[in-house]
Amino acid sequence: MNIEKKQLLLISNNAKFVTEIKEGLSLHFEINVVNGIHSGYHTALGLLPDIILLDHPSLDSKSFKNLANFKSTHFLNKCWLIMYAEESSRRTVEKSYSGITDEIFYSSTEPSLLAGKIIKRVYSNFSLTNYWKDSFMGLFNLLANPVVLLEQDNIIQMNDAFKQTFKVESTDGIKLTDFVKCENKAKVKESLRNFARGKHMKAVTRTVLRLKNDKVRNAKISFSKLDKMINGQYIMMIHFSEEVELVTENIGTNSSIVENCFEDNARIADFSFTKREKEIIQLLCKGYKTKEISETLFISPKTIEKHRANIIKRTNSETILESIIYAISHNLIDLQVA
């Protein structure tokens, strides 16, 4: 079975130690290396690693005054914070850092043995990502925003707010692309597959969603993986108020694949009709037939049919009536003139 790697952040300024840790852990971990505690803290916020390993002897002692920030930060307090220190400094290290680290190893433990202990720790009874998944699923139906649990394009669980907003009761056969008003749904499905397989933990973007009552709404949506060990599963949260931020931009690695795709979808609705198209839609709202529009605008019926076809295509509709509803709901025509 292909098990996805865990995340380890190594904070060290010792090239030899870094090499030894990578040799022992690279098969089990994606390893990111920084050379200072300050930069390590900001990297950790973006990475949300399972393990943070501090190489005490190689770091500036003054920087350790900020070490408590790791465990006091909500998104990092479940990371396993490990310190590696010299045996000769055991008493000082224990006194200073035992209360703000999860575990301390000393130089009497060779780096190869340290690697084995870390592997045992993270795969036996510890998983940061499982913690967040369990926490989220416990609050799933209490959230006021529409939220779904996805497996690539398939909706496998939805909360009450999603059911009410999109007028659905069952997940049977329901896909996310059923609610995406997009000219190219295949592109959406492919971007979600790439996101599910990729290393990024989140994507936040804007798009246009289609509700079951044939209305379309602009939305801000966030995708977030809950467990790096489960391929293809992630959540999607929807917010119809553009002023509210769903996910802090500094939290989690960010996927541009999903963002670009759904922003393309949003731009499908971001246009204005030509002057002639508006005239035709306004006359259609009055009940004019093709021949009557032709006589009013002094253009041929064939040209009018061409305009009608363009209006239907540009609004991603199936009939001219759907296009008119779309134009009205997006304030793309002046009803007083119509």
Coordinates of C-alpha atoms in Angstrom, one line a residue, residues 9-335:
L9 CA 10.2 20.5 9.9
L10 CA 13.9 20.4 10.9
I11 CA 15.3 23.5 12.4
S12 CA 19.1 23.2 12.3
N13 CA 22.2 25.0 11.3
N14 CA 24.3 21.9 11.2
A15 CA 24.7 20.5 7.7
K16 CA 26.0 17.1 9.0
F17 CA 23.0 16.6 11.3
V18 CA 20.6 17.6 8.5
T19 CA 22.1 15.0 6.2
E20 CA 21.9 12.3 8.8
I21 CA 18.3 13.1 9.6
K22 CA 17.4 13.1 6.0
E23 CA 19.1 9.7 5.4
G24 CA 17.1 8.2 8.3
L25 CA 13.7 9.8 7.6
S26 CA 13.3 10.7 3.9
L27 CA 11.4 7.5 3.1
H28 CA 8.7 8.4 5.7
F29 CA 8.7 12.2 5.8
E30 CA 8.6 15.2 3.6
I31 CA 11.5 17.1 5.2
N32 CA 11.7 20.9 5.2
V33 CA 14.8 22.5 6.7
V34 CA 15.3 26.1 8.1
N35 CA 18.2 27.4 10.0
G36 CA 16.5 29.5 12.7
I37 CA 13.6 29.4 15.2
H38 CA 12.0 32.6 13.9
S39 CA 11.9 31.5 10.3
G40 CA 11.0 28.0 11.5
Y41 CA 7.8 29.4 13.3
H42 CA 6.5 31.0 10.1
T43 CA 7.4 28.0 8.0
A44 CA 5.5 25.8 10.5
L45 CA 2.4 28.0 10.2
G46 CA 2.3 27.4 6.4
L47 CA 3.3 23.7 6.6
L48 CA 1.4 22.4 9.6
P49 CA 4.0 19.7 10.1
D50 CA 3.4 16.5 12.2
I51 CA 6.9 16.8 13.7
I52 CA 9.1 19.8 14.5
L53 CA 12.7 18.8 15.3
L54 CA 15.0 21.4 16.9
D55 CA 18.8 20.9 16.8
H56 CA 19.6 22.8 20.0
P57 CA 23.5 22.9 19.7
S58 CA 23.4 24.6 16.3
L59 CA 21.0 27.4 17.1
D60 CA 21.4 30.8 18.6
S61 CA 20.6 30.5 22.3
K62 CA 18.9 33.9 22.3
S63 CA 16.3 32.7 19.8
F64 CA 15.0 30.1 22.2
K65 CA 13.1 32.7 24.1
N66 CA 10.4 32.5 21.4
L67 CA 10.2 28.7 21.5
A68 CA 6.9 28.9 23.5
N69 CA 5.2 30.4 20.5
F70 CA 5.0 27.0 18.8
K71 CA 2.9 25.3 21.5
S72 CA 0.8 28.4 22.3
T73 CA -0.4 28.8 18.7
H74 CA -3.7 27.0 18.0
F75 CA -2.7 25.5 14.7
L76 CA 0.6 24.2 16.0
N77 CA -0.2 23.0 19.5
K78 CA -0.7 19.4 18.2
C79 CA 2.6 19.3 16.4
W80 CA 5.1 17.0 18.2
L81 CA 7.9 19.4 19.2
I82 CA 11.2 17.5 19.7
M83 CA 14.5 18.9 20.8
Y84 CA 17.9 17.3 20.2
A85 CA 20.6 18.5 22.6
E86 CA 24.1 17.8 23.9
E87 CA 24.3 15.2 26.7
S88 CA 26.5 17.7 28.6
S89 CA 23.8 20.3 28.7
R90 CA 21.0 17.9 30.0
R91 CA 20.4 19.7 33.3
T92 CA 20.1 23.1 31.7
V93 CA 18.0 21.9 28.8
E94 CA 15.6 20.0 31.1
K95 CA 15.1 23.0 33.4
S96 CA 14.5 25.4 30.5
Y97 CA 12.6 23.5 27.9
S98 CA 11.0 20.4 29.3
G99 CA 7.7 22.3 29.9
I100 CA 7.5 23.6 26.3
T101 CA 8.6 20.7 24.3
D102 CA 7.0 17.3 23.9
E103 CA 10.2 15.3 24.0
I104 CA 14.0 15.8 24.4
F105 CA 16.7 13.5 23.0
Y106 CA 20.4 13.9 23.8
S107 CA 23.5 13.2 21.8
S108 CA 23.9 9.8 23.5
T109 CA 21.2 8.8 21.0
E110 CA 22.7 8.6 17.6
P111 CA 20.8 10.4 14.8
S112 CA 20.1 7.1 13.1
L113 CA 18.4 5.9 16.4
L114 CA 16.6 9.2 16.7
A115 CA 15.2 8.7 13.3
G116 CA 13.8 5.3 14.3
K117 CA 12.2 6.7 17.4
I118 CA 10.5 9.5 15.4
I119 CA 9.1 7.0 12.9
K120 CA 7.8 4.9 15.7
R121 CA 6.2 7.9 17.4
V122 CA 4.4 9.3 14.4
Y123 CA 3.1 6.0 13.0
S124 CA 2.1 4.4 16.3
N125 CA -0.2 6.7 18.3
F126 CA 0.2 10.2 16.9
S127 CA -1.2 12.0 13.9
L128 CA -1.8 15.7 13.7
T129 CA -4.0 15.4 10.6
N130 CA -6.2 12.8 12.2
Y131 CA -6.7 15.1 15.2
W132 CA -8.0 17.9 12.9
K133 CA -10.2 15.5 11.0
D134 CA -11.9 14.2 14.1
S135 CA -12.3 17.7 15.5
F136 CA -13.9 18.9 12.3
M137 CA -16.3 16.0 11.8
G138 CA -17.6 16.5 15.3
L139 CA -18.7 20.0 14.4
F140 CA -19.8 19.2 10.8
N141 CA -23.6 19.7 11.2
L142 CA -23.2 22.6 13.6
L143 CA -21.6 24.9 11.0
A144 CA -23.9 27.6 9.6
N145 CA -22.0 27.5 6.2
P146 CA -22.8 24.9 3.6
V147 CA -20.0 22.3 3.9
V148 CA -19.4 19.0 2.1
L149 CA -16.9 16.2 2.4
L150 CA -15.6 15.3 -1.0
E151 CA -13.7 12.4 -2.5
Q152 CA -12.4 14.1 -5.6
D153 CA -15.6 15.2 -7.4
N154 CA -18.0 13.0 -5.5
I155 CA -19.9 14.4 -2.5
I156 CA -19.8 11.7 0.2
Q157 CA -21.2 13.7 3.1
M158 CA -23.0 17.1 3.4
N159 CA -24.1 19.1 6.4
D160 CA -27.6 20.4 7.0
A161 CA -26.8 23.9 5.7
F162 CA -25.7 22.5 2.4
K163 CA -28.9 20.4 2.1
Q164 CA -31.1 23.5 2.8
T165 CA -29.2 25.8 0.4
F166 CA -29.0 23.5 -2.5
K167 CA -32.3 21.6 -1.9
V168 CA -30.8 18.1 -1.8
E169 CA -31.4 15.3 0.7
S170 CA -29.1 12.5 -0.4
T171 CA -25.5 12.2 -1.6
D172 CA -26.5 9.4 -4.0
G173 CA -24.9 10.2 -7.4
I174 CA -24.3 13.9 -6.4
K175 CA -21.1 15.5 -7.7
L176 CA -19.6 18.9 -7.0
T177 CA -19.7 19.7 -10.8
D178 CA -23.6 19.4 -10.5
F179 CA -23.4 22.8 -8.8
V180 CA -20.7 24.4 -10.9
K181 CA -22.0 26.6 -13.7
C182 CA -19.0 26.1 -15.9
E183 CA -18.5 25.7 -19.6
N184 CA -15.9 23.1 -19.1
K185 CA -16.7 20.8 -16.2
A186 CA -14.0 18.4 -17.2
K187 CA -11.4 21.1 -16.3
V188 CA -13.0 21.3 -12.8
K189 CA -12.8 17.6 -12.3
E190 CA -9.2 17.4 -13.4
S191 CA -8.2 20.3 -11.1
L192 CA -9.8 18.5 -8.1
R193 CA -8.0 15.3 -9.0
N194 CA -4.7 17.1 -9.1
F195 CA -5.4 18.9 -5.8
A196 CA -6.4 15.5 -4.2
R197 CA -3.1 13.9 -5.3
G198 CA -0.9 17.0 -4.6
K199 CA 1.0 18.1 -1.5
H200 CA -1.0 21.3 -1.0
M201 CA -3.4 21.4 2.0
K202 CA -5.8 24.1 0.9
A203 CA -7.2 26.4 -1.8
V204 CA -9.3 29.5 -1.3
T205 CA -11.1 31.0 -4.3
R206 CA -14.2 32.7 -5.7
T207 CA -16.6 31.1 -8.2
V208 CA -20.2 30.9 -9.4
L209 CA -22.4 28.1 -8.0
R210 CA -25.7 26.9 -9.4
L211 CA -28.5 26.3 -6.9
K212 CA -31.3 23.8 -7.4
N213 CA -33.9 26.6 -8.0
D214 CA -32.0 27.6 -11.2
K215 CA -30.4 30.6 -9.5
V216 CA -26.7 31.2 -9.6
R217 CA -24.8 32.9 -6.8
N218 CA -21.3 34.2 -6.5
A219 CA -19.5 32.4 -3.7
K220 CA -16.2 32.3 -1.9
I221 CA -15.2 28.7 -1.3
S222 CA -12.3 27.0 0.5
F223 CA -11.0 23.5 -0.1
S224 CA -9.0 21.8 2.7
K225 CA -7.6 18.4 3.2
L226 CA -8.3 16.8 6.6
D227 CA -5.9 13.9 6.5
K228 CA -2.7 13.6 4.4
M229 CA -3.0 9.8 4.9
I230 CA -6.3 9.5 3.0
N231 CA -5.9 10.1 -0.7
G232 CA -8.5 12.1 -2.4
Q233 CA -10.6 13.3 0.5
Y234 CA -11.1 16.9 1.5
I235 CA -13.8 19.4 2.6
M236 CA -15.3 22.3 0.8
M237 CA -16.8 25.2 2.7
I238 CA -19.0 27.8 1.0
H239 CA -19.6 31.4 2.0
F240 CA -21.9 33.7 0.0
S241 CA -20.6 36.9 1.8
E242 CA -17.4 38.1 0.1
E243 CA -16.4 40.2 3.2
V244 CA -15.8 37.2 5.4
E245 CA -12.5 35.3 5.2
L246 CA -12.9 31.5 5.5
V247 CA -9.3 30.5 6.0
T248 CA -6.4 32.7 7.0
E249 CA -4.0 32.9 4.1
N250 CA -1.0 32.1 6.3
I251 CA -2.4 28.7 7.3
G252 CA -1.6 25.7 5.2
T253 CA 0.1 25.2 1.9
N254 CA -1.9 26.7 -1.0
S255 CA -3.0 25.1 -4.3
S256 CA -3.1 27.4 -7.3
I257 CA -4.6 24.6 -9.5
V258 CA -8.0 24.7 -7.9
E259 CA -8.0 28.5 -7.5
N260 CA -7.3 29.2 -11.1
C261 CA -9.9 26.7 -12.3
F262 CA -12.7 28.1 -10.2
E263 CA -11.7 31.7 -10.9
D264 CA -12.0 30.9 -14.6
N265 CA -15.5 29.6 -13.8
A266 CA -16.4 32.8 -12.0
R267 CA -15.2 34.9 -15.0
I268 CA -17.7 33.1 -17.2
A269 CA -20.4 35.2 -15.4
D270 CA -18.2 38.3 -15.3
F271 CA -19.2 40.0 -18.6
S272 CA -21.7 42.5 -20.0
F273 CA -23.9 41.9 -23.0
T274 CA -23.3 43.9 -26.2
K275 CA -25.7 46.8 -26.9
R276 CA -27.5 44.7 -29.6
E277 CA -27.8 41.7 -27.3
K278 CA -29.4 43.8 -24.6
E279 CA -31.9 45.2 -27.1
I280 CA -32.8 41.7 -28.2
I281 CA -33.2 40.5 -24.6
Q282 CA -35.3 43.5 -23.6
L283 CA -37.6 42.9 -26.6
L284 CA -37.8 39.2 -25.7
C285 CA -38.9 40.2 -22.2
K286 CA -41.8 42.1 -23.8
G287 CA -42.8 38.9 -25.6
Y288 CA -41.6 39.9 -29.1
K289 CA -41.1 37.1 -31.6
T290 CA -38.2 36.9 -34.0
K291 CA -40.1 38.5 -36.8
E292 CA -41.2 41.4 -34.6
I293 CA -37.7 41.9 -33.3
S294 CA -36.5 42.0 -36.9
E295 CA -39.0 44.7 -37.8
T296 CA -38.2 46.8 -34.7
L297 CA -34.4 46.7 -35.0
F298 CA -34.2 46.6 -38.8
I299 CA -32.0 43.5 -38.9
S300 CA -32.6 40.1 -40.5
P301 CA -34.2 37.2 -38.7
K302 CA -31.0 35.2 -39.4
T303 CA -28.9 37.8 -37.6
I304 CA -31.3 37.7 -34.6
E305 CA -31.1 33.9 -34.4
K306 CA -27.3 34.2 -34.4
H307 CA -27.5 36.7 -31.5
R308 CA -29.8 34.4 -29.6
A309 CA -27.4 31.5 -30.1
N310 CA -24.5 33.6 -28.8
I311 CA -26.5 34.8 -25.8
I312 CA -27.4 31.1 -24.9
K313 CA -23.8 30.0 -25.3
R314 CA -22.2 32.9 -23.3
T315 CA -24.6 32.4 -20.4
N316 CA -24.0 28.6 -20.5
S317 CA -27.7 28.0 -20.8
E318 CA -29.8 25.5 -22.7
T319 CA -32.7 27.9 -23.7
I320 CA -33.1 31.6 -24.3
L321 CA -35.5 31.6 -21.3
E322 CA -32.7 30.5 -19.1
S323 CA -30.5 33.2 -20.5
I324 CA -33.1 35.8 -19.8
I325 CA -33.4 34.6 -16.2
Y326 CA -29.6 34.7 -15.9
A327 CA -29.5 38.2 -17.2
I328 CA -32.1 39.4 -14.8
S329 CA -30.6 37.7 -11.8
H330 CA -27.2 39.3 -12.5
N331 CA -28.6 42.7 -13.3
L332 CA -27.2 42.6 -16.7
I333 CA -30.1 44.4 -18.4
D334 CA -32.2 47.3 -17.4
L335 CA -35.7 46.0 -16.7

